[in-house]
């Protein structure tokens, strides 16, 4: 038996590795190993007052800190029966878009593209090919700017609290953001041009299940509380309250993370899943771009997630602009966060983090202190699917050279854009 | 001094005329408190405000400002941006004008602070009368009236503002309004005097400052300082909001990859542990007790020796800003062993 | 107050700015003692080099570009103009940045500041200079001033103590004074492990046994760490020195040097304006003096 | 002068401080041009994992034996070790476990009979190895980071903030959440440098930068208690980001 082991997965957030065990030509075992130390936050949060929960759980992960914060707030508000104002919903959606723009720009241009073009890093790539790096930095900055303006900070937002916001952005801030976004729009063609010219990456083909949030208007990262699971030929709806049917996880010895399946099938979450589950939103500029990228849904190649991210970058900028226009039309009010009256009960929230479905579920006591908290992250949801795709990639690769395999597996891993610090925070039974 | 009166209903008109002399700033409401801010509409001005969070000090000595830019080969080049900006501060209370007059003296002398002086020249002050509230003790600090340091000062005499013209510029402002202002007559003077009596009666706080320096010396070892030291958080709030606290820190910020950069100064506080720390490692006010004592000592005693009066003007800001309720009036009363107003 | 007729020619920031450092070049770095180097500076503009005048006991604000500004006593005597000598101990950020500089590098200088020693008052009297450790830095200016104007002073006594011979500042220069007859130069070290030291060994106050001092005709200039003050002051008082003839040089944190930034304030005095030279009488009247 | 060799590392944490470095979009190209970044796993797949480093920037807390071993190795190969972010400086939220039974916590999160995870009580870097410089913040502030790099490149120690969030809050002329609204604001105890980010938005400071040098928590706790807050909530708030720091 031979073993291929990749100790440190580079250019991902957190610490992980990949192990492949081969017996002759037969793939015995494929592991996605997570070394990130368990921080046990769900358990440490027990007994904390409702207003401490989001700031602490935001620290699960920096790249998804907006998603963690807002999902946490939504779960808390659900538990206490708080209905936030329409302005708050719009501002929160805007924060999600900002985070998605930042995260996709970072992932695509600074972490993934160097793979396709055979550079070890964006820093190295910048010397010969500065354009993609600069493009990525510009878009990243745009996403951060949205997060800073609305959330008060690009990483670990401070402005969003139970019941709303500390302070809504004023007219001047929104106008400034609008000009930045309009400027950002002029970069979207370059995004598609660049991704369209990347060398093909056909490392594995495999029928895949996709799961994403189904929102009222089919296009929200924040509003909505049903998950739809889609595959070639089947679809199923999972309401938020039943989120555990997606997360019948098992602990595995090689990893601090745990693995999820739906009705026994690994499933993929994230950009590609969102486009697959909510296909009707693919219109206009986005549809044209999709044609240029030759993306057919449902896709059978996990590498297509990079294409989906490029498409989402465009969509996110468009949506952010729409939201700002809407806010400007209505005129932002200097709202204070709604008063919070804690009560005993549970609240579950599902949203779309940049990497896919994120679930927070809390049980509170009557004083508004946490009794129990579950956090299910996209990387945890993706882990089983990622291992499946690793396995298929090894099976479908004629060349068993370690260097070749290792590069392919790394690229697949990075296509998933795994966020390992997230993946260790899992369900408490 | 030229004294005129302005019918109250003409104030709006006056405000629109004086705008030609500079950018108009006045107190506006902010979540129930007031701040001096650039006006976008005259109707935002709240001239009946109690006190602003920060005093007008922020216009003359900003919380952080650049003094010089440094470039190798060029040396230190003074930073002049914004110094010539013409601003009109509309609605400054007497105690705050008094405080600026105090700062004038600190920033003058043998070594004039040119940054302060430039702003002082370019910022006009239109003072306004006020009614003391339960935190005001400016009368005790002799800062409830000012006779200079403003361009115009408005006293509320019912249907009119009685206007003291302090400078040539103030006079130009009056003239620019055509005939909005009217001469005062005997009845107006009586109205003013009545107003003065009413204002005096409105004070709810009173402290005695005569011989206070001596009492400070005598009570230098008082146990009260220890108690205050245990309470003080060294948060610096009192110094930031004080209209006469002027301590500052100076730092050089360099640019990435060079020694070029800028020299900035920013507000500082004698309550910070580093304030009196020196190179040999000695800290002359290492304990919180020594620091809080110094703050009071310097304002109420040290400043008297230097400038002939306490630097405190009795605006009440530090008392309302202090998270642990360290109250100047109470501190002075305790030093004097005064239990209540009646026992004074 | 805005002056209506003011024209835009008033630029106090550009001319007569008391915070404006003037560039000076390091012409020599003498490594006197570990972490106590003597820096010799000359203003880059000749007219400044010619016109700069100071009193013994005054200090300058020294800018190390990009690192910061700090008060440093002028160790050279006004009787030897054109250059400034600064004896700087490496203690932290700015001094460390200074120590990384080399000959010909550029610094910013403004001053001189502070009252300095009351020379007019001292002249015609005896002087006693008593220093411990780095305290020699400000006293050295006074020492050479007095030696260069020898006729203006009566007896001159120097008492200087360091930990070990190798810690003694200006050692060569001071050793050369020991044999001179126009000054009673008493040097002592706490310990002399090498055995090569030919002067006194023992604590600074012990040097009083070797000096003839008339307390009513003498001005005593004292400078050093707190222990030096503690013992020397007591000794001087015991001898019957009038309190206002004991002169002390004090160190305080300073950011401006010109009585604005508030850091050096002691009670109701600014060290930078009313000091750094204070009499013992001032000291007992000022809280937190030493 | 040759460029300093630099390594950027993450122990257990949210990677937020490394992300802030990547978020210095306008300065990133200058930074990588001025530094010789040799080892930066989050951004590069080709790293020199053994070379001597002039500066090691380390974020995250030590929560596994693996973290501790990595940190020791980093310390050995680095001239200057910089703790980046509140987790590295104080322990951060990772160290919320101080005083709790680690094994029981693991059972709770992973179910009894979970595999034997590598997990030790969370520690700040200085509790494991000597640290030369702290840059605090959860996450660090971009400007402070760039200023620190600028100072380090000149051979200077970066300037440290020595006062509390209140000072900056007052400078920005915010309404005080503590005195005016009676909120549980940690501003008086927390080291400034963030520009009073939260109170500026009418949100009470939760102390994410850790305590100021001279924090007087005993006195503030009395104020909170007088305002009617439960001791349990006060204690929880004060220890969120710094396990031993703020509570005196
Ligand atoms: C009137 C006067 C004359 C002096 N003469 C000399 C001299 O001749 N030779 C000499 O070596 N030193 C002298 N000093 C002390 C010198 O100013 C400090 O050692 C120097 O400022 C330390 O700077 P740093 O940046 O290296 O230290 P830092 O890294 O800032 O810190 C080291 C210590 O120095 C203190 N310090 C920082 N800035 C100042 C400041 N502006 N003023 C005073 N202390 C400060 C800090 O509190 C800290 O304790 C004098 C000080 C004064 C007030
Ligand atoms: S405001 Fe109060 S607690 Fe804060 S430094 Fe001043 S006296 Fe101390
Ligand atoms: S809001 Fe908080 S940080 Fe701001 S002044 Fe008040 S207590 Fe201090
Ligand atoms: S105000 Fe407090 S919680 Fe907010 S960023 Fe600053 S230190 Fe962190």
PDB file of N, CA, C and O in Angstrom, chain B residues 68 70 76 106 108 111-113 115 120-122 169 172 220 246-249 254 259 263 268 275 277-278 284-285 294 302 306, chain C residues 1-2 4 12-13 17-21 63 65-66 68-69 113 251-253 255-256 258 260-263 265 268 270 287-288:
ATOM      1  N   UNK B  68       4.568  69.153  11.043  1.00  0.00           N
ATOM      2  CA  UNK B  68       5.588  69.214   9.991  1.00  0.00           C
ATOM      3  C   UNK B  68       5.505  67.976   9.118  1.00  0.00           C
ATOM      4  O   UNK B  68       5.049  66.935   9.562  1.00  0.00           O
ATOM      5  N   UNK B  70       8.335  65.690   7.075  1.00  0.00           N
ATOM      6  CA  UNK B  70       9.780  65.542   6.985  1.00  0.00           C
ATOM      7  C   UNK B  70      10.144  64.780   5.718  1.00  0.00           C
ATOM      8  O   UNK B  70       9.523  63.764   5.403  1.00  0.00           O
ATOM      9  N   UNK B  76      12.447  69.555   7.892  1.00  0.00           N
ATOM     10  CA  UNK B  76      11.078  69.646   8.419  1.00  0.00           C
ATOM     11  C   UNK B  76      10.370  70.838   7.793  1.00  0.00           C
ATOM     12  O   UNK B  76      10.801  71.974   7.972  1.00  0.00           O
ATOM     13  N   UNK B 106      -1.717  80.631  27.313  1.00  0.00           N
ATOM     14  CA  UNK B 106      -0.788  79.498  27.295  1.00  0.00           C
ATOM     15  C   UNK B 106      -0.022  79.457  25.978  1.00  0.00           C
ATOM     16  O   UNK B 106       1.195  79.253  25.954  1.00  0.00           O
ATOM     17  N   UNK B 108       0.576  81.823  23.957  1.00  0.00           N
ATOM     18  CA  UNK B 108       1.294  83.050  23.606  1.00  0.00           C
ATOM     19  C   UNK B 108       2.603  83.057  24.386  1.00  0.00           C
ATOM     20  O   UNK B 108       3.199  82.011  24.594  1.00  0.00           O
ATOM     21  N   UNK B 111       7.283  82.022  23.486  1.00  0.00           N
ATOM     22  CA  UNK B 111       7.216  81.101  22.344  1.00  0.00           C
ATOM     23  C   UNK B 111       5.770  80.983  21.900  1.00  0.00           C
ATOM     24  O   UNK B 111       5.008  80.201  22.463  1.00  0.00           O
ATOM     25  N   UNK B 112       5.377  81.779  20.923  1.00  0.00           N
ATOM     26  CA  UNK B 112       3.995  81.735  20.460  1.00  0.00           C
ATOM     27  C   UNK B 112       3.773  80.450  19.671  1.00  0.00           C
ATOM     28  O   UNK B 112       4.588  80.105  18.822  1.00  0.00           O
ATOM     29  N   UNK B 113       2.651  79.821  19.919  1.00  0.00           N
ATOM     30  CA  UNK B 113       2.336  78.627  19.139  1.00  0.00           C
ATOM     31  C   UNK B 113       1.670  79.090  17.844  1.00  0.00           C
ATOM     32  O   UNK B 113       0.533  79.550  17.852  1.00  0.00           O
ATOM     33  N   UNK B 115       0.489  77.632  15.247  1.00  0.00           N
ATOM     34  CA  UNK B 115      -0.672  76.899  14.726  1.00  0.00           C
ATOM     35  C   UNK B 115      -1.933  77.393  15.431  1.00  0.00           C
ATOM     36  O   UNK B 115      -2.944  77.706  14.812  1.00  0.00           O
ATOM     37  N   UNK B 120      -6.616  81.037  15.695  1.00  0.00           N
ATOM     38  CA  UNK B 120      -7.295  82.016  16.533  1.00  0.00           C
ATOM     39  C   UNK B 120      -7.613  83.262  15.714  1.00  0.00           C
ATOM     40  O   UNK B 120      -8.622  83.919  15.913  1.00  0.00           O
ATOM     41  N   UNK B 121      -6.717  83.600  14.790  1.00  0.00           N
ATOM     42  CA  UNK B 121      -6.958  84.761  13.949  1.00  0.00           C
ATOM     43  C   UNK B 121      -8.060  84.511  12.933  1.00  0.00           C
ATOM     44  O   UNK B 121      -8.770  85.433  12.555  1.00  0.00           O
ATOM     45  N   UNK B 122      -8.162  83.291  12.489  1.00  0.00           N
ATOM     46  CA  UNK B 122      -9.061  83.032  11.366  1.00  0.00           C
ATOM     47  C   UNK B 122     -10.423  82.503  11.774  1.00  0.00           C
ATOM     48  O   UNK B 122     -11.280  82.270  10.932  1.00  0.00           O
ATOM     49  N   UNK B 169     -13.959  93.148  13.255  1.00  0.00           N
ATOM     50  CA  UNK B 169     -14.697  92.201  12.424  1.00  0.00           C
ATOM     51  C   UNK B 169     -16.151  92.123  12.869  1.00  0.00           C
ATOM     52  O   UNK B 169     -17.069  92.087  12.042  1.00  0.00           O
ATOM     53  N   UNK B 172     -17.855  94.854  11.447  1.00  0.00           N
ATOM     54  CA  UNK B 172     -18.120  94.654  10.017  1.00  0.00           C
ATOM     55  C   UNK B 172     -19.332  93.760   9.811  1.00  0.00           C
ATOM     56  O   UNK B 172     -20.120  93.948   8.887  1.00  0.00           O
ATOM     57  N   UNK B 220      -2.321  68.841  50.766  1.00  0.00           N
ATOM     58  CA  UNK B 220      -1.571  68.056  49.794  1.00  0.00           C
ATOM     59  C   UNK B 220      -1.504  66.587  50.183  1.00  0.00           C
ATOM     60  O   UNK B 220      -1.453  65.702  49.348  1.00  0.00           O
ATOM     61  N   UNK B 246      -4.697  71.457  27.860  1.00  0.00           N
ATOM     62  CA  UNK B 246      -3.977  71.655  26.605  1.00  0.00           C
ATOM     63  C   UNK B 246      -2.786  70.716  26.445  1.00  0.00           C
ATOM     64  O   UNK B 246      -2.038  70.818  25.497  1.00  0.00           O
ATOM     65  N   UNK B 247      -2.557  69.807  27.403  1.00  0.00           N
ATOM     66  CA  UNK B 247      -1.423  68.895  27.279  1.00  0.00           C
ATOM     67  C   UNK B 247      -1.467  68.184  25.942  1.00  0.00           C
ATOM     68  O   UNK B 247      -2.528  67.754  25.502  1.00  0.00           O
ATOM     69  N   UNK B 248      -0.331  68.074  25.327  1.00  0.00           N
ATOM     70  CA  UNK B 248      -0.314  67.303  24.084  1.00  0.00           C
ATOM     71  C   UNK B 248       0.923  66.432  23.996  1.00  0.00           C
ATOM     72  O   UNK B 248       1.902  66.634  24.707  1.00  0.00           O
ATOM     73  N   UNK B 249       0.831  65.460  23.104  1.00  0.00           N
ATOM     74  CA  UNK B 249       1.898  64.515  22.855  1.00  0.00           C
ATOM     75  C   UNK B 249       2.382  64.770  21.431  1.00  0.00           C
ATOM     76  O   UNK B 249       1.602  65.227  20.599  1.00  0.00           O
ATOM     77  N   UNK B 254       6.198  57.601  10.396  1.00  0.00           N
ATOM     78  CA  UNK B 254       6.988  57.464   9.166  1.00  0.00           C
ATOM     79  C   UNK B 254       6.198  56.767   8.076  1.00  0.00           C
ATOM     80  O   UNK B 254       5.241  56.048   8.331  1.00  0.00           O
ATOM     81  N   UNK B 259      12.365  57.178   5.938  1.00  0.00           N
ATOM     82  CA  UNK B 259      12.356  57.951   7.177  1.00  0.00           C
ATOM     83  C   UNK B 259      11.488  59.190   7.019  1.00  0.00           C
ATOM     84  O   UNK B 259      11.323  59.964   7.945  1.00  0.00           O
ATOM     85  N   UNK B 263       5.293  64.874  11.518  1.00  0.00           N
ATOM     86  CA  UNK B 263       5.321  65.035  12.970  1.00  0.00           C
ATOM     87  C   UNK B 263       3.930  65.522  13.376  1.00  0.00           C
ATOM     88  O   UNK B 263       3.466  66.537  12.872  1.00  0.00           O
ATOM     89  N   UNK B 268      -3.334  64.899  24.992  1.00  0.00           N
ATOM     90  CA  UNK B 268      -2.749  63.992  25.969  1.00  0.00           C
ATOM     91  C   UNK B 268      -3.417  64.282  27.313  1.00  0.00           C
ATOM     92  O   UNK B 268      -4.217  65.214  27.414  1.00  0.00           O
ATOM     93  N   UNK B 275       2.575  59.967  31.473  1.00  0.00           N
ATOM     94  CA  UNK B 275       2.686  61.423  31.329  1.00  0.00           C
ATOM     95  C   UNK B 275       3.960  62.002  31.939  1.00  0.00           C
ATOM     96  O   UNK B 275       4.552  62.923  31.394  1.00  0.00           O
ATOM     97  N   UNK B 277       6.701  60.099  32.941  1.00  0.00           N
ATOM     98  CA  UNK B 277       7.741  59.061  32.957  1.00  0.00           C
ATOM     99  C   UNK B 277       8.970  59.592  32.221  1.00  0.00           C
ATOM    100  O   UNK B 277       8.828  60.181  31.157  1.00  0.00           O
ATOM    101  N   UNK B 278      10.160  59.422  32.757  1.00  0.00           N
ATOM    102  CA  UNK B 278      11.331  59.938  32.049  1.00  0.00           C
ATOM    103  C   UNK B 278      12.339  58.844  31.712  1.00  0.00           C
ATOM    104  O   UNK B 278      12.200  57.698  32.129  1.00  0.00           O
ATOM    105  N   UNK B 284       7.476  60.403  37.870  1.00  0.00           N
ATOM    106  CA  UNK B 284       7.224  61.366  38.937  1.00  0.00           C
ATOM    107  C   UNK B 284       5.775  61.342  39.419  1.00  0.00           C
ATOM    108  O   UNK B 284       5.466  61.877  40.458  1.00  0.00           O
ATOM    109  N   UNK B 285       4.909  60.768  38.607  1.00  0.00           N
ATOM    110  CA  UNK B 285       3.529  60.564  39.065  1.00  0.00           C
ATOM    111  C   UNK B 285       3.104  59.144  38.692  1.00  0.00           C
ATOM    112  O   UNK B 285       2.230  58.935  37.878  1.00  0.00           O
ATOM    113  N   UNK B 294      -2.615  65.730  40.831  1.00  0.00           N
ATOM    114  CA  UNK B 294      -1.965  66.709  39.978  1.00  0.00           C
ATOM    115  C   UNK B 294      -2.976  67.452  39.111  1.00  0.00           C
ATOM    116  O   UNK B 294      -2.885  68.658  38.912  1.00  0.00           O
ATOM    117  N   UNK B 302      -1.705  75.437  40.638  1.00  0.00           N
ATOM    118  CA  UNK B 302      -0.539  75.734  39.817  1.00  0.00           C
ATOM    119  C   UNK B 302      -0.802  76.863  38.834  1.00  0.00           C
ATOM    120  O   UNK B 302      -0.005  77.787  38.674  1.00  0.00           O
ATOM    121  N   UNK B 306       0.905  80.652  37.994  1.00  0.00           N
ATOM    122  CA  UNK B 306       1.456  80.987  36.690  1.00  0.00           C
ATOM    123  C   UNK B 306       0.747  82.156  36.040  1.00  0.00           C
ATOM    124  O   UNK B 306       1.352  83.026  35.448  1.00  0.00           O
TER     125      UNK B 306
ATOM    126  N   UNK C   1      -9.974  85.433  16.900  1.00  0.00           N
ATOM    127  CA  UNK C   1     -10.709  86.567  16.325  1.00  0.00           C
ATOM    128  C   UNK C   1     -10.198  86.851  14.943  1.00  0.00           C
ATOM    129  O   UNK C   1      -9.005  86.998  14.734  1.00  0.00           O
ATOM    130  N   UNK C   2     -11.125  86.932  14.057  1.00  0.00           N
ATOM    131  CA  UNK C   2     -10.746  87.135  12.678  1.00  0.00           C
ATOM    132  C   UNK C   2     -10.651  88.635  12.418  1.00  0.00           C
ATOM    133  O   UNK C   2     -11.507  89.392  12.835  1.00  0.00           O
ATOM    134  N   UNK C   4     -10.949  91.541   9.943  1.00  0.00           N
ATOM    135  CA  UNK C   4     -11.597  91.720   8.652  1.00  0.00           C
ATOM    136  C   UNK C   4     -10.606  92.159   7.591  1.00  0.00           C
ATOM    137  O   UNK C   4     -10.683  91.758   6.443  1.00  0.00           O
ATOM    138  N   UNK C  12       2.636  82.739  10.488  1.00  0.00           N
ATOM    139  CA  UNK C  12       3.461  82.495  11.665  1.00  0.00           C
ATOM    140  C   UNK C  12       4.050  81.096  11.662  1.00  0.00           C
ATOM    141  O   UNK C  12       5.097  80.857  12.263  1.00  0.00           O
ATOM    142  N   UNK C  13       3.377  80.177  10.976  1.00  0.00           N
ATOM    143  CA  UNK C  13       3.850  78.794  10.987  1.00  0.00           C
ATOM    144  C   UNK C  13       5.137  78.670  10.170  1.00  0.00           C
ATOM    145  O   UNK C  13       5.986  77.828  10.410  1.00  0.00           O
ATOM    146  N   UNK C  17       8.459  79.986  13.790  1.00  0.00           N
ATOM    147  CA  UNK C  17       7.796  78.816  14.351  1.00  0.00           C
ATOM    148  C   UNK C  17       8.722  78.199  15.407  1.00  0.00           C
ATOM    149  O   UNK C  17       9.789  77.688  15.076  1.00  0.00           O
ATOM    150  N   UNK C  18       8.331  78.254  16.677  1.00  0.00           N
ATOM    151  CA  UNK C  18       9.265  77.767  17.702  1.00  0.00           C
ATOM    152  C   UNK C  18       9.466  76.257  17.652  1.00  0.00           C
ATOM    153  O   UNK C  18      10.361  75.742  18.303  1.00  0.00           O
ATOM    154  N   UNK C  19       8.604  75.561  16.918  1.00  0.00           N
ATOM    155  CA  UNK C  19       8.761  74.096  16.835  1.00  0.00           C
ATOM    156  C   UNK C  19       9.641  73.675  15.656  1.00  0.00           C
ATOM    157  O   UNK C  19       9.846  72.495  15.425  1.00  0.00           O
ATOM    158  N   UNK C  20      10.103  74.662  14.871  1.00  0.00           N
ATOM    159  CA  UNK C  20      10.848  74.344  13.650  1.00  0.00           C
ATOM    160  C   UNK C  20      12.258  73.837  13.959  1.00  0.00           C
ATOM    161  O   UNK C  20      13.086  74.588  14.479  1.00  0.00           O
ATOM    162  N   UNK C  21      12.543  72.565  13.665  1.00  0.00           N
ATOM    163  CA  UNK C  21      13.905  72.089  13.852  1.00  0.00           C
ATOM    164  C   UNK C  21      14.787  72.597  12.709  1.00  0.00           C
ATOM    165  O   UNK C  21      14.327  72.732  11.580  1.00  0.00           O
ATOM    166  N   UNK C  63      15.893  66.363  17.162  1.00  0.00           N
ATOM    167  CA  UNK C  63      15.040  65.487  16.355  1.00  0.00           C
ATOM    168  C   UNK C  63      15.880  64.455  15.630  1.00  0.00           C
ATOM    169  O   UNK C  63      16.805  64.806  14.905  1.00  0.00           O
ATOM    170  N   UNK C  65      15.258  62.291  12.721  1.00  0.00           N
ATOM    171  CA  UNK C  65      14.181  62.238  11.727  1.00  0.00           C
ATOM    172  C   UNK C  65      13.523  60.870  11.636  1.00  0.00           C
ATOM    173  O   UNK C  65      14.208  59.851  11.559  1.00  0.00           O
ATOM    174  N   UNK C  66      12.224  60.878  11.692  1.00  0.00           N
ATOM    175  CA  UNK C  66      11.464  59.639  11.566  1.00  0.00           C
ATOM    176  C   UNK C  66      11.323  58.900  12.887  1.00  0.00           C
ATOM    177  O   UNK C  66      10.547  57.964  12.989  1.00  0.00           O
ATOM    178  N   UNK C  68      11.713  60.729  16.301  1.00  0.00           N
ATOM    179  CA  UNK C  68      11.086  61.599  17.281  1.00  0.00           C
ATOM    180  C   UNK C  68      12.029  62.668  17.783  1.00  0.00           C
ATOM    181  O   UNK C  68      13.152  62.802  17.297  1.00  0.00           O
ATOM    182  N   UNK C  69      11.526  63.381  18.762  1.00  0.00           N
ATOM    183  CA  UNK C  69      12.243  64.531  19.287  1.00  0.00           C
ATOM    184  C   UNK C  69      12.419  64.356  20.788  1.00  0.00           C
ATOM    185  O   UNK C  69      11.538  63.795  21.445  1.00  0.00           O
ATOM    186  N   UNK C 113      16.868  76.043  25.059  1.00  0.00           N
ATOM    187  CA  UNK C 113      15.724  76.240  25.939  1.00  0.00           C
ATOM    188  C   UNK C 113      16.147  76.122  27.400  1.00  0.00           C
ATOM    189  O   UNK C 113      17.192  75.563  27.717  1.00  0.00           O
ATOM    190  N   UNK C 251      15.313  66.561  35.418  1.00  0.00           N
ATOM    191  CA  UNK C 251      14.846  65.933  34.194  1.00  0.00           C
ATOM    192  C   UNK C 251      13.353  65.689  34.310  1.00  0.00           C
ATOM    193  O   UNK C 251      12.859  65.195  35.322  1.00  0.00           O
ATOM    194  N   UNK C 252      12.637  66.056  33.298  1.00  0.00           N
ATOM    195  CA  UNK C 252      11.218  65.722  33.206  1.00  0.00           C
ATOM    196  C   UNK C 252      10.925  65.319  31.777  1.00  0.00           C
ATOM    197  O   UNK C 252      11.680  65.646  30.864  1.00  0.00           O
ATOM    198  N   UNK C 253       9.813  64.647  31.566  1.00  0.00           N
ATOM    199  CA  UNK C 253       9.415  64.335  30.197  1.00  0.00           C
ATOM    200  C   UNK C 253       9.061  65.647  29.508  1.00  0.00           C
ATOM    201  O   UNK C 253       8.435  66.517  30.118  1.00  0.00           O
ATOM    202  N   UNK C 255       7.824  67.366  25.606  1.00  0.00           N
ATOM    203  CA  UNK C 255       7.466  67.174  24.209  1.00  0.00           C
ATOM    204  C   UNK C 255       7.652  68.443  23.398  1.00  0.00           C
ATOM    205  O   UNK C 255       7.701  68.393  22.183  1.00  0.00           O
ATOM    206  N   UNK C 256       7.655  69.605  24.059  1.00  0.00           N
ATOM    207  CA  UNK C 256       7.764  70.840  23.274  1.00  0.00           C
ATOM    208  C   UNK C 256       8.990  71.654  23.658  1.00  0.00           C
ATOM    209  O   UNK C 256       9.586  72.299  22.813  1.00  0.00           O
ATOM    210  N   UNK C 258       8.995  74.308  25.235  1.00  0.00           N
ATOM    211  CA  UNK C 258       8.691  75.739  25.284  1.00  0.00           C
ATOM    212  C   UNK C 258       7.438  76.054  26.101  1.00  0.00           C
ATOM    213  O   UNK C 258       6.753  77.035  25.850  1.00  0.00           O
ATOM    214  N   UNK C 260       4.399  74.473  26.550  1.00  0.00           N
ATOM    215  CA  UNK C 260       3.051  74.273  26.038  1.00  0.00           C
ATOM    216  C   UNK C 260       2.510  72.870  26.325  1.00  0.00           C
ATOM    217  O   UNK C 260       1.360  72.712  26.694  1.00  0.00           O
ATOM    218  N   UNK C 261       3.338  71.862  26.127  1.00  0.00           N
ATOM    219  CA  UNK C 261       2.795  70.501  26.071  1.00  0.00           C
ATOM    220  C   UNK C 261       2.396  69.963  27.446  1.00  0.00           C
ATOM    221  O   UNK C 261       1.719  68.951  27.544  1.00  0.00           O
ATOM    222  N   UNK C 262       2.827  70.629  28.503  1.00  0.00           N
ATOM    223  CA  UNK C 262       2.355  70.266  29.834  1.00  0.00           C
ATOM    224  C   UNK C 262       3.106  69.149  30.519  1.00  0.00           C
ATOM    225  O   UNK C 262       2.950  68.956  31.725  1.00  0.00           O
ATOM    226  N   UNK C 263       3.922  68.396  29.797  1.00  0.00           N
ATOM    227  CA  UNK C 263       4.511  67.198  30.403  1.00  0.00           C
ATOM    228  C   UNK C 263       5.481  67.493  31.532  1.00  0.00           C
ATOM    229  O   UNK C 263       5.568  66.739  32.485  1.00  0.00           O
ATOM    230  N   UNK C 265       5.535  69.834  33.633  1.00  0.00           N
ATOM    231  CA  UNK C 265       5.069  70.710  34.688  1.00  0.00           C
ATOM    232  C   UNK C 265       5.283  70.066  36.056  1.00  0.00           C
ATOM    233  O   UNK C 265       5.021  68.882  36.270  1.00  0.00           O
ATOM    234  N   UNK C 268       3.597  74.304  39.929  1.00  0.00           N
ATOM    235  CA  UNK C 268       3.233  75.439  39.097  1.00  0.00           C
ATOM    236  C   UNK C 268       4.398  75.925  38.258  1.00  0.00           C
ATOM    237  O   UNK C 268       4.470  77.074  37.875  1.00  0.00           O
ATOM    238  N   UNK C 270       7.082  75.067  34.879  1.00  0.00           N
ATOM    239  CA  UNK C 270       7.478  74.220  33.765  1.00  0.00           C
ATOM    240  C   UNK C 270       8.986  74.029  33.831  1.00  0.00           C
ATOM    241  O   UNK C 270       9.726  75.002  33.878  1.00  0.00           O
ATOM    242  N   UNK C 287       5.911  70.475  44.868  1.00  0.00           N
ATOM    243  CA  UNK C 287       5.624  69.060  45.110  1.00  0.00           C
ATOM    244  C   UNK C 287       6.256  68.211  44.011  1.00  0.00           C
ATOM    245  O   UNK C 287       6.460  68.688  42.906  1.00  0.00           O
ATOM    246  N   UNK C 288       6.548  66.988  44.297  1.00  0.00           N
ATOM    247  CA  UNK C 288       7.071  66.027  43.323  1.00  0.00           C
ATOM    248  C   UNK C 288       8.387  66.461  42.712  1.00  0.00           C
ATOM    249  O   UNK C 288       8.732  66.067  41.613  1.00  0.00           O
TER     250      UNK C 288
END
